[in-house]
PDB file of C-alpha atoms in Angstrom:
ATOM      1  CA  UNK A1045    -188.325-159.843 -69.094  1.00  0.00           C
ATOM      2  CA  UNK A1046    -190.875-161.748 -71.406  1.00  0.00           C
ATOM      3  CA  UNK A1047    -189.374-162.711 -74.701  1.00  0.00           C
ATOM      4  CA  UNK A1048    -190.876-162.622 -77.879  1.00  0.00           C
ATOM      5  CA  UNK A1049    -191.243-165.922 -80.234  1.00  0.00           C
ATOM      6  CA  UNK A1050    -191.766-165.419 -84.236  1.00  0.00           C
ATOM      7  CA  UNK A1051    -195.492-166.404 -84.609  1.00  0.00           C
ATOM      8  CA  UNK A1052    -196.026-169.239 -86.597  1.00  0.00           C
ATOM      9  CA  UNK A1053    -196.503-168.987 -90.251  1.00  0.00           C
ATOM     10  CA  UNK A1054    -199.980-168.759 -91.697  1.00  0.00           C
ATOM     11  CA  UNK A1055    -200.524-170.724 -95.205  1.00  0.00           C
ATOM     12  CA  UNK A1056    -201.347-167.155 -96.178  1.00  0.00           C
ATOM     13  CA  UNK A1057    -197.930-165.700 -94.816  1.00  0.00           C
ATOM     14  CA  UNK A1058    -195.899-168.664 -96.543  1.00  0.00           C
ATOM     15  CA  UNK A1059    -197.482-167.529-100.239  1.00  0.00           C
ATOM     16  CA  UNK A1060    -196.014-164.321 -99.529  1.00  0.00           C
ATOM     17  CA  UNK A1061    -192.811-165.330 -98.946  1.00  0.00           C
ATOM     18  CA  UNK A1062    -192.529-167.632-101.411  1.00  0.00           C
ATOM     19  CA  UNK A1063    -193.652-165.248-104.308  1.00  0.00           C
ATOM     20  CA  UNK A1064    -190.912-162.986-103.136  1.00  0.00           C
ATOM     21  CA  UNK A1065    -188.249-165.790-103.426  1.00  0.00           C
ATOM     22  CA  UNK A1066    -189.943-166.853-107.047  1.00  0.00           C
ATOM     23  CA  UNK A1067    -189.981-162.939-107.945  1.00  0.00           C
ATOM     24  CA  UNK A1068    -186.567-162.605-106.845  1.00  0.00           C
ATOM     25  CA  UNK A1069    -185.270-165.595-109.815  1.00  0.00           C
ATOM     26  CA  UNK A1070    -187.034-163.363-112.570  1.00  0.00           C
ATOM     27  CA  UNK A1071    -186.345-159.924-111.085  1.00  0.00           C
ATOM     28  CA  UNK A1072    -183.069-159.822-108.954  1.00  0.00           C
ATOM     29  CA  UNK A1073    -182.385-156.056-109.298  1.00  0.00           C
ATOM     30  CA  UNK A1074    -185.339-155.318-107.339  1.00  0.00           C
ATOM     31  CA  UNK A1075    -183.591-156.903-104.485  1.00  0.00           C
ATOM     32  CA  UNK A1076    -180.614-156.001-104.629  1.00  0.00           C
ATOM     33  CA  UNK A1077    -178.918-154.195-101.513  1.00  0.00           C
ATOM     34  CA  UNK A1078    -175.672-152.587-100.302  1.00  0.00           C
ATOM     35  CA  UNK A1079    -173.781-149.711-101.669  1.00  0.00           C
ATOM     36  CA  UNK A1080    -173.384-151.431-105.246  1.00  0.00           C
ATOM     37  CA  UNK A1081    -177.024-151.014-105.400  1.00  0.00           C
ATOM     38  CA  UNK A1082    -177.154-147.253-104.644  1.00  0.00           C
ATOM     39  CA  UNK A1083    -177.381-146.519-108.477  1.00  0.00           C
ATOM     40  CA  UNK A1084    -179.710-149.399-109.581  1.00  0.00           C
ATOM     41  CA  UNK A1085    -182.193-147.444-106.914  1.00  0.00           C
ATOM     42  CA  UNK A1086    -181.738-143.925-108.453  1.00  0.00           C
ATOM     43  CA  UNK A1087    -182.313-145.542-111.440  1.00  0.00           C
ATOM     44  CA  UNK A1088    -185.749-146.896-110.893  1.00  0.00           C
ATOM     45  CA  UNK A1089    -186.628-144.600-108.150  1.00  0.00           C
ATOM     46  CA  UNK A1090    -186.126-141.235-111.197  1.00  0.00           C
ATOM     47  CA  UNK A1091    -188.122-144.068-113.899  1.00  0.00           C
ATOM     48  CA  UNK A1092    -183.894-143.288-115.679  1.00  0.00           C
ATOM     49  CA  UNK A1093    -184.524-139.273-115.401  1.00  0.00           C
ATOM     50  CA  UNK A1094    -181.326-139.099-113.258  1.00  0.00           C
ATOM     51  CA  UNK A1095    -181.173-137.923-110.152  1.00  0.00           C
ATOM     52  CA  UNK A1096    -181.468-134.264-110.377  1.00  0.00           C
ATOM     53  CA  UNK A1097    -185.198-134.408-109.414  1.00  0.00           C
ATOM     54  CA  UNK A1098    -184.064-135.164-106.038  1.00  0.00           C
ATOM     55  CA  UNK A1099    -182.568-132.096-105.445  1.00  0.00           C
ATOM     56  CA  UNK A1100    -178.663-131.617-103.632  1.00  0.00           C
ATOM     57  CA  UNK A1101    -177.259-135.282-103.681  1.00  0.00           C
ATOM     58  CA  UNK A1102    -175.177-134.234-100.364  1.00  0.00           C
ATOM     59  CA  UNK A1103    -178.906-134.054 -98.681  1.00  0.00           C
ATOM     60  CA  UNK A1104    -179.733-137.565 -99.123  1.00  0.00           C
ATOM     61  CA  UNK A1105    -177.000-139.748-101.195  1.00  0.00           C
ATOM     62  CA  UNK A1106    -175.482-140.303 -98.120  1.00  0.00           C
ATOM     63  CA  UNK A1107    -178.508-141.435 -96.074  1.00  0.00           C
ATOM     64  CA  UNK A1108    -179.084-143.746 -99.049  1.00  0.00           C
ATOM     65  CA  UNK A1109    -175.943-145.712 -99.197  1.00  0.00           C
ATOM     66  CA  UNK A1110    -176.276-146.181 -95.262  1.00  0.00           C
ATOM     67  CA  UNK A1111    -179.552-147.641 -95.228  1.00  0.00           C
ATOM     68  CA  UNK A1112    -179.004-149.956 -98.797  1.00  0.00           C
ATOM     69  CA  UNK A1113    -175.553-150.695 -96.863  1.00  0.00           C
ATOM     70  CA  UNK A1114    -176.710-151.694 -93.298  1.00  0.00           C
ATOM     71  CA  UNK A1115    -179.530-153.710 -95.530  1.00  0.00           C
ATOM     72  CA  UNK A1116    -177.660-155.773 -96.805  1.00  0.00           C
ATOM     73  CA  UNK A1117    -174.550-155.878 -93.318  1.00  0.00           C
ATOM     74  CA  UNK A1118    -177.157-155.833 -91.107  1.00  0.00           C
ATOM     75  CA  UNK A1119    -180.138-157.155 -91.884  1.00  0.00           C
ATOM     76  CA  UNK A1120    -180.462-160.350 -92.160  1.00  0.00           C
ATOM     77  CA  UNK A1121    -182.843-160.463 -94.775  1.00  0.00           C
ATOM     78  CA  UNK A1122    -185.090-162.932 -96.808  1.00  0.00           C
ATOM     79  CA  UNK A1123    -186.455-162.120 -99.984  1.00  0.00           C
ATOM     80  CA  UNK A1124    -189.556-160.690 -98.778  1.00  0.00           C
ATOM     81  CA  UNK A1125    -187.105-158.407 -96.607  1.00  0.00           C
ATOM     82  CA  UNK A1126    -184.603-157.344 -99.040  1.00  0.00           C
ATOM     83  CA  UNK A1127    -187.871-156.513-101.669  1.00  0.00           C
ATOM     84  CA  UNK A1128    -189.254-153.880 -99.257  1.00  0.00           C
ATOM     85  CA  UNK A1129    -185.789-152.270 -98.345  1.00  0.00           C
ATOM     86  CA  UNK A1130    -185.182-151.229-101.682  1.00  0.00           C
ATOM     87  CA  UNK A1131    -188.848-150.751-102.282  1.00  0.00           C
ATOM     88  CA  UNK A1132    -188.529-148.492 -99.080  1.00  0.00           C
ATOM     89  CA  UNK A1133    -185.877-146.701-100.367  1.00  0.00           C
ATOM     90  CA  UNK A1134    -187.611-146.147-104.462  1.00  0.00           C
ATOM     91  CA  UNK A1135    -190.171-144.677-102.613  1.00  0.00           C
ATOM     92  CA  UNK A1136    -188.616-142.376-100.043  1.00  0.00           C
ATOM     93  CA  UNK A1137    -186.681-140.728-103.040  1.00  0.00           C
ATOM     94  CA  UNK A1138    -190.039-140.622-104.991  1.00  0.00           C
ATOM     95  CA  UNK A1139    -191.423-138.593-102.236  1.00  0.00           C
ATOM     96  CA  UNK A1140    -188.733-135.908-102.454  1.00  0.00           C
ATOM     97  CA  UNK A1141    -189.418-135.479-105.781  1.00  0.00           C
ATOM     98  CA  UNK A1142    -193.200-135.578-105.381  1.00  0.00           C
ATOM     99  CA  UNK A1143    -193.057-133.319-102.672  1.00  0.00           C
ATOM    100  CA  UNK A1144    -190.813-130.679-104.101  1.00  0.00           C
ATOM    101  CA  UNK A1145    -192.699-130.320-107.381  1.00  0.00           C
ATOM    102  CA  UNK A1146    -195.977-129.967-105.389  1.00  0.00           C
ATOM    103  CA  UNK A1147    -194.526-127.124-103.305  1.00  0.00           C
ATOM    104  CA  UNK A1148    -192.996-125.509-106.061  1.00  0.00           C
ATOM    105  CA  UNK A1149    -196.447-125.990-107.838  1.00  0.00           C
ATOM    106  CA  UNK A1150    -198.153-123.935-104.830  1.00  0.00           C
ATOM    107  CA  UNK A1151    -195.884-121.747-103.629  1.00  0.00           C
ATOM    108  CA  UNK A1152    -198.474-120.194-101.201  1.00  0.00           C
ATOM    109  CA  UNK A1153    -198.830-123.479 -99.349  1.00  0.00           C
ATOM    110  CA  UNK A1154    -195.056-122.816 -97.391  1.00  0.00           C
ATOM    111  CA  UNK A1155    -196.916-119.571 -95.789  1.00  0.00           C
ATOM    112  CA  UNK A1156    -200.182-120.427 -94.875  1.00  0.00           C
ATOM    113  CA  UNK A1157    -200.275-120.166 -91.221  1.00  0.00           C
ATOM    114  CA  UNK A1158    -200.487-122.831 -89.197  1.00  0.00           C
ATOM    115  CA  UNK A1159    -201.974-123.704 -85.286  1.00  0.00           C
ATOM    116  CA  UNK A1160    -199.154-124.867 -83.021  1.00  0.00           C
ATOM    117  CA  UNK A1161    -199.232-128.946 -83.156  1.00  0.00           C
ATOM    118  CA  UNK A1162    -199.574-131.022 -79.562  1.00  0.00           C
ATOM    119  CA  UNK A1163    -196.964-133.199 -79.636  1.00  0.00           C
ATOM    120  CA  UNK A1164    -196.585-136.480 -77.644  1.00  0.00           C
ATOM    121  CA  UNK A1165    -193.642-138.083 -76.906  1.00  0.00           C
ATOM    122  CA  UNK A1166    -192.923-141.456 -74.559  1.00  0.00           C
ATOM    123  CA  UNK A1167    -190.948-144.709 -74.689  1.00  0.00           C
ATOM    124  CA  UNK A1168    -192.323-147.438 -76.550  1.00  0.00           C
ATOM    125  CA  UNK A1169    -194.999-149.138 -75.498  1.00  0.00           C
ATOM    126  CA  UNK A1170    -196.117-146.579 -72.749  1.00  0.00           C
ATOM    127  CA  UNK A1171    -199.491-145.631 -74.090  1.00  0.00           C
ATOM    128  CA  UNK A1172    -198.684-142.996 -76.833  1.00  0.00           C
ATOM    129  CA  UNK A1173    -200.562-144.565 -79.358  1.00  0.00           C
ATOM    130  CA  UNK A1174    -203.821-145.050 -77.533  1.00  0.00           C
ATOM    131  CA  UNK A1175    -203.390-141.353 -76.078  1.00  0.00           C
ATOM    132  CA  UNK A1176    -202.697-139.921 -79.747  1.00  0.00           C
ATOM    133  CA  UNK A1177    -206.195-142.194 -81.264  1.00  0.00           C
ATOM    134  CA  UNK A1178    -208.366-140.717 -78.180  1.00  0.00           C
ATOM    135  CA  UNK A1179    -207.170-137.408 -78.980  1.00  0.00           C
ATOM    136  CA  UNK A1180    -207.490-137.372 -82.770  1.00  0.00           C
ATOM    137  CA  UNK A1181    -211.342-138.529 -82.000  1.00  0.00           C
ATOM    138  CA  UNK A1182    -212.275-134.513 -80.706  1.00  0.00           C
ATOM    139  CA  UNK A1183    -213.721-132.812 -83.800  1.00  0.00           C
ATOM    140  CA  UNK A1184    -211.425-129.918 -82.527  1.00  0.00           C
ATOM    141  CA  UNK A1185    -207.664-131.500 -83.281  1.00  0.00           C
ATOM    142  CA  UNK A1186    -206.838-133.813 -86.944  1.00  0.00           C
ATOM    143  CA  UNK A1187    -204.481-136.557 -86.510  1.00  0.00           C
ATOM    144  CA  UNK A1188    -202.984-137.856 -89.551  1.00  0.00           C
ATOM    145  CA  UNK A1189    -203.999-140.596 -91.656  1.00  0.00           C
ATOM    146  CA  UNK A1190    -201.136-143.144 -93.133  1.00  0.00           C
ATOM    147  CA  UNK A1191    -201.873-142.165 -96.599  1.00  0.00           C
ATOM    148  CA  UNK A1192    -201.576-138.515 -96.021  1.00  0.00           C
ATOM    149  CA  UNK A1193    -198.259-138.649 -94.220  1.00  0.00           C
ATOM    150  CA  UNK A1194    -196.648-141.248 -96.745  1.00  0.00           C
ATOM    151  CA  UNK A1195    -197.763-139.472-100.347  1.00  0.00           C
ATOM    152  CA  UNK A1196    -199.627-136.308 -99.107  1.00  0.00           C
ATOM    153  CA  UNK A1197    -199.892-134.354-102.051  1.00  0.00           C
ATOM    154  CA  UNK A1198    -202.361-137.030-103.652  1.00  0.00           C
ATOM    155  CA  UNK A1199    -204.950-136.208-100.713  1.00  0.00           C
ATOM    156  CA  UNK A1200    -204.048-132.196-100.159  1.00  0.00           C
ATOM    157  CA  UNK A1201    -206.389-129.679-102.661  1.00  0.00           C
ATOM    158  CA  UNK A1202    -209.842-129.682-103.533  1.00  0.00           C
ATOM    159  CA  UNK A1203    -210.709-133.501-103.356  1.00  0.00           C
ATOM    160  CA  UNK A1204    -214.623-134.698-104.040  1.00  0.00           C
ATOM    161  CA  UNK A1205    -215.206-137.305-100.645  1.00  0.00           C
ATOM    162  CA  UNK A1206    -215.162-140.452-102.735  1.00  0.00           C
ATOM    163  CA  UNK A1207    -211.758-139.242-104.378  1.00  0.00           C
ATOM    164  CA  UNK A1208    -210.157-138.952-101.008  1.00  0.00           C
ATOM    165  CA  UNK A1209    -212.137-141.989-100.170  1.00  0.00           C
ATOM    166  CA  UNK A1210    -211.021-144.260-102.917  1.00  0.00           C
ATOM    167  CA  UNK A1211    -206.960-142.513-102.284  1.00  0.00           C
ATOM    168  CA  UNK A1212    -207.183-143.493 -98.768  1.00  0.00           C
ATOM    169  CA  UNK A1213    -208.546-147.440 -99.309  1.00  0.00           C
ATOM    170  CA  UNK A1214    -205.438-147.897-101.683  1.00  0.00           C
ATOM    171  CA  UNK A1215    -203.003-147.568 -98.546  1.00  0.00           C
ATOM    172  CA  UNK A1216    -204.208-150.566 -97.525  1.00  0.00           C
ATOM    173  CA  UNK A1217    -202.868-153.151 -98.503  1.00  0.00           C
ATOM    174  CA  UNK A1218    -199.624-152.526 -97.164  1.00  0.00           C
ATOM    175  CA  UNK A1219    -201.505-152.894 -93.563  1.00  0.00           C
ATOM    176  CA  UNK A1220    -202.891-155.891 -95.009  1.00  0.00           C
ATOM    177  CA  UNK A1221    -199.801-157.666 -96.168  1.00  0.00           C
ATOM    178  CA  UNK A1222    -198.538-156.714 -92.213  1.00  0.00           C
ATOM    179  CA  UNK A1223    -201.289-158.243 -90.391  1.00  0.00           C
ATOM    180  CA  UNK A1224    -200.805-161.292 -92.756  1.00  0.00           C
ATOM    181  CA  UNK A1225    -197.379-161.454 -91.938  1.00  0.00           C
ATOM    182  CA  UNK A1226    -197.541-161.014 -88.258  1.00  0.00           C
ATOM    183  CA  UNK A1227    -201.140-161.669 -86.913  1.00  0.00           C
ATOM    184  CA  UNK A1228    -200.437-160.516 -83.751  1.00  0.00           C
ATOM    185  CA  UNK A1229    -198.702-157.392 -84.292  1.00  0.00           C
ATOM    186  CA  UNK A1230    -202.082-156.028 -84.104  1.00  0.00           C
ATOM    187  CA  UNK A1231    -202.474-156.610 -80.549  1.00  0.00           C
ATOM    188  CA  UNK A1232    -199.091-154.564 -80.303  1.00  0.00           C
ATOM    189  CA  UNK A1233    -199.541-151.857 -82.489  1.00  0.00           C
ATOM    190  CA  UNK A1234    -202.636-152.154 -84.603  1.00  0.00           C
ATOM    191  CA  UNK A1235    -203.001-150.055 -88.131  1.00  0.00           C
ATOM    192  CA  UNK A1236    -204.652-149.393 -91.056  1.00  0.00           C
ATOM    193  CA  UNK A1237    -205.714-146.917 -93.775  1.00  0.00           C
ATOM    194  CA  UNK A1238    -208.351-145.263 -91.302  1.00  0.00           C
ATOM    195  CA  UNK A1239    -206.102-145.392 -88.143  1.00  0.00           C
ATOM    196  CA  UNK A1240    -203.886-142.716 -87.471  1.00  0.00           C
ATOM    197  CA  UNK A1241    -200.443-142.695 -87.247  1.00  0.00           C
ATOM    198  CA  UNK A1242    -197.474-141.110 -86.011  1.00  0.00           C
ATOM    199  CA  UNK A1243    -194.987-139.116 -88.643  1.00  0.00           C
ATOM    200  CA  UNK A1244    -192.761-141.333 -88.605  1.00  0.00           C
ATOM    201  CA  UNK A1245    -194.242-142.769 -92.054  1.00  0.00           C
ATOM    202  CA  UNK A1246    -194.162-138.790 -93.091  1.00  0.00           C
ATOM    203  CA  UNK A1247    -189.939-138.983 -92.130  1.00  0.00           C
ATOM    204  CA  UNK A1248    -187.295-140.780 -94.440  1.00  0.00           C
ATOM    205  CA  UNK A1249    -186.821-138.712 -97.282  1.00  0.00           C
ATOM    206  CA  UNK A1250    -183.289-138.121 -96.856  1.00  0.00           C
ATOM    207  CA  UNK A1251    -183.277-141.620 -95.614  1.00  0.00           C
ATOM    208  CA  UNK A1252    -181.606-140.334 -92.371  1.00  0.00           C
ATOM    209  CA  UNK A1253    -184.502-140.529 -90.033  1.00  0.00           C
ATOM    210  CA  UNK A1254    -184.825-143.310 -86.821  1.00  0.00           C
ATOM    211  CA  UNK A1255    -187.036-145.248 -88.475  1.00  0.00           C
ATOM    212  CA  UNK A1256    -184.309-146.543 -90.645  1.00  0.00           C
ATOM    213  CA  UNK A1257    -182.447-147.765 -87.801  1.00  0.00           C
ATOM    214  CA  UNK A1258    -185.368-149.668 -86.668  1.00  0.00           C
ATOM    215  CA  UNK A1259    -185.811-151.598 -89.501  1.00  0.00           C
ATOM    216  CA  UNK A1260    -182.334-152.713 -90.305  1.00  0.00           C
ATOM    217  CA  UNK A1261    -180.557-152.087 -87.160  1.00  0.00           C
ATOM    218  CA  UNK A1262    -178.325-149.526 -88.566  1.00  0.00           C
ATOM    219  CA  UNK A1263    -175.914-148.004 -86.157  1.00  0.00           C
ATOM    220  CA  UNK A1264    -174.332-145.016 -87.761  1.00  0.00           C
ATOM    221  CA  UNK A1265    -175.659-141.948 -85.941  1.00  0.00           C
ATOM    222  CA  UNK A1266    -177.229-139.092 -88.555  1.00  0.00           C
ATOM    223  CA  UNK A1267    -176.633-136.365 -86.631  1.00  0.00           C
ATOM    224  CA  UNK A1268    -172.925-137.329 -86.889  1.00  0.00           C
ATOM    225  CA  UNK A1269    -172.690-136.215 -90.163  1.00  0.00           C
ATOM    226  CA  UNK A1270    -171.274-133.090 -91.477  1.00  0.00           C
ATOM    227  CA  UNK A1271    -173.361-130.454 -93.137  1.00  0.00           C
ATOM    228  CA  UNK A1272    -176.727-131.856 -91.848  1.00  0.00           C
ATOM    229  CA  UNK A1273    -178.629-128.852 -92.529  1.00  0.00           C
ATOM    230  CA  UNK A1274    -181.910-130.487 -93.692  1.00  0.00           C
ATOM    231  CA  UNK A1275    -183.691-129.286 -97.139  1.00  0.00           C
ATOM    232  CA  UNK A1276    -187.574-128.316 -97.338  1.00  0.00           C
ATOM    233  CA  UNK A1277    -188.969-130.598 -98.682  1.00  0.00           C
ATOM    234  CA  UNK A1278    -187.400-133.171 -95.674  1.00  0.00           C
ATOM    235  CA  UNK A1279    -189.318-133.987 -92.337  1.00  0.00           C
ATOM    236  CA  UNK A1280    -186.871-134.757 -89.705  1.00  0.00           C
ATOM    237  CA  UNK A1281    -189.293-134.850 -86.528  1.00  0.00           C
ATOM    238  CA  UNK A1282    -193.035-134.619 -85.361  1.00  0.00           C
ATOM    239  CA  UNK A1283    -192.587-130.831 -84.731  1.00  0.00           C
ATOM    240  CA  UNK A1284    -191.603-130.572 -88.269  1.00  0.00           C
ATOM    241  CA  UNK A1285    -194.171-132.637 -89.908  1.00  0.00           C
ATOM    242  CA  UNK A1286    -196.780-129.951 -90.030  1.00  0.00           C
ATOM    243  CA  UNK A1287    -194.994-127.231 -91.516  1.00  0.00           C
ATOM    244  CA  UNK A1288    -192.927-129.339 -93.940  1.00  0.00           C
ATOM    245  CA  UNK A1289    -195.493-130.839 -95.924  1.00  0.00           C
ATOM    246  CA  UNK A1290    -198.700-130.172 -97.855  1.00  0.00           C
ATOM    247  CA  UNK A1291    -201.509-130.171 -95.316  1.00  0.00           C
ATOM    248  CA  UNK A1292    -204.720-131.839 -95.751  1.00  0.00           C
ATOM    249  CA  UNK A1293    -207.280-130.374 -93.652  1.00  0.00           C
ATOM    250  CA  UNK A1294    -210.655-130.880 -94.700  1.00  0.00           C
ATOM    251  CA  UNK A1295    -211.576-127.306 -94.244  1.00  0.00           C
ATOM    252  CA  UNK A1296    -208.424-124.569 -93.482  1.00  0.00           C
ATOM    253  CA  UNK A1297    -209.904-123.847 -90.272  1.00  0.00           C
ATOM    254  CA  UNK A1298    -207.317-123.059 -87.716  1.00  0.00           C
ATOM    255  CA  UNK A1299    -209.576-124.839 -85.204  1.00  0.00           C
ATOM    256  CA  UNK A1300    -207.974-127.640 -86.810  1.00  0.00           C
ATOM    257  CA  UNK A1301    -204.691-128.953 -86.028  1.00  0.00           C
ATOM    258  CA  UNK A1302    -202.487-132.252 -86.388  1.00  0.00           C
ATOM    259  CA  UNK A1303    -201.308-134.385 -83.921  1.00  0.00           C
ATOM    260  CA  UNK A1304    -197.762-135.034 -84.686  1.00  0.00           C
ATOM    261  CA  UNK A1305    -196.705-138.015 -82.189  1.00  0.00           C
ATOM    262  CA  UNK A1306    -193.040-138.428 -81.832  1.00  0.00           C
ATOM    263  CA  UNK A1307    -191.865-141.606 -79.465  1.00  0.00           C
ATOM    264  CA  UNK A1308    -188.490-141.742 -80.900  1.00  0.00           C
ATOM    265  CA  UNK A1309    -187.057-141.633 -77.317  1.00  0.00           C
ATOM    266  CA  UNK A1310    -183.516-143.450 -78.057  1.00  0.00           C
ATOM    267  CA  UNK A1311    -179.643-143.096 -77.588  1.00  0.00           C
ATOM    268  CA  UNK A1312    -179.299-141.876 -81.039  1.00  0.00           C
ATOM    269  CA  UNK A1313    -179.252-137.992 -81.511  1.00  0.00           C
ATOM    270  CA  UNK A1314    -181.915-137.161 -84.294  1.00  0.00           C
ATOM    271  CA  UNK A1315    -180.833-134.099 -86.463  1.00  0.00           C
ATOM    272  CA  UNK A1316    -183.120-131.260 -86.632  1.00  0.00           C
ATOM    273  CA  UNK A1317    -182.975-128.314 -89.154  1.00  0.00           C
ATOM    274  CA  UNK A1318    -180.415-125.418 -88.591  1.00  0.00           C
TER     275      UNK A1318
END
């Protein structure tokens, strides 16, 4: 079994780390975890609308004050840490909200018809990745970008090519920040605002999705819970992904299709909708 040693911290790495612990002094509510914190995250996540905009609290309340829960149980985190878990969960509600109003904006959108998506599925590390990348390169199939799985109604419509450009380039530095953090994580999984990605990144808007447990080693199990019936506007698995939200194809033709990848292969049942 090879075991796996923290790389060494860059000087570059150690700025960021310390700007979170020097943020942290002037703004502590942005990292604040745990179920205390469930409010404080509604709060900033709505900009103090309440949280009506995130449609029936029994959807995603619950996922919420798991995930800000195991957080801050679980964890383990620094400053840096605790910033993007709450950050993570701001924006997953935001998304909901964005989401929603965009399909309510274009009603159409929920019957366009759509080609059946490939999926691929595997354990980690067998080779999904690389198979998904060499697939997405035939101008026949569309694998998803990062940006248009984590906030795709700013990239669906009518966009001019340096619009989507410029939307696309401002995903990046979150890919930055991660290769600064962990140089070699690249070598692993590499990413970036032109590399495609699996929908996970699309998943997480009622917080209930694997990735959550992956980041914070969370060990309730979501399909456990009672009513799980997911909403519309909520991607639950790679299957899903297409149908669930705005598309983004550069031209509607049905030659065109996305390449959901799904290697969530794990003891943990994953809900899907009734």
């Amino acid at each position: 079994m090879t075991r796996w040693n923290a790389p060494v911290r860059t000087a570059a790495a150690a700025r960021f780390y310390q700007a979170a612990e020097d943020d942290r002094v002037v703004r502590p509510e942005r990292y604040r975890l745990g179920v205390d914190a469930v409010d404080l995250v509604i709060d900033r996540a709505s900009r103090g609308g309440g949280d009506a905009m995130f449609g029936e609290v029994a959807d995603w309340k619950p996922g919420l004050e798991h995930y800000l829960g195991s957080a801050a149980e679980d964890g383990r985190l620094n400053a840096l840490g605790a910033k993007n878990a709450h950050s993570t969960a701001v924006g997953r509600l935001r998304a909901r909200a964005a989401i929603d109003t965009y399909l309510r904006e274009h009603p159409d959108l929920e019957q366009r018809p759509l080609p059946a998506p490939i999926i691929i599925t595997g354990g980690w590390r067998t080779g999904t990745t690389f198979l998904f990348r060499l697939l997405g390169r035939d101008s026949r199939l569309r694998a998803p970008l990062p940006a248009e799985l984590g906030a795709p109604w700013l990239l669906a419509g009518d966009l001019k090519p340096q619009q989507r450009a410029e939307r696309l380039a401002a995903a990046a530095s979150g890919h930055q920040m991660l290769h600064i953090l962990n140089p070699a994580m690249a070598a692993v999984h590499d990413s970036g605002p032109d590399l495609a990605e699996e929908c996970v990144l699309a998943m997480g808007t009622t917080l209930r999705n694997w990735g959550f447990t992956a980041t914070t080693r969370w060990t309730g199990t979501p399909a456990g819970w009672p009513g799980s019936r997911l909403p519309r506007n909520t991607v639950s698995t790679g299957a899903s992904c297409e149908s669930s939200m705005p598309t983004t194809d550069d031209d509607g033709s049905s030659r065109r299709r996305h390449i959901p990848r799904s290697s969530n292969i794990s003891s943990r049942p994953i809900p899907v909708p009734a």
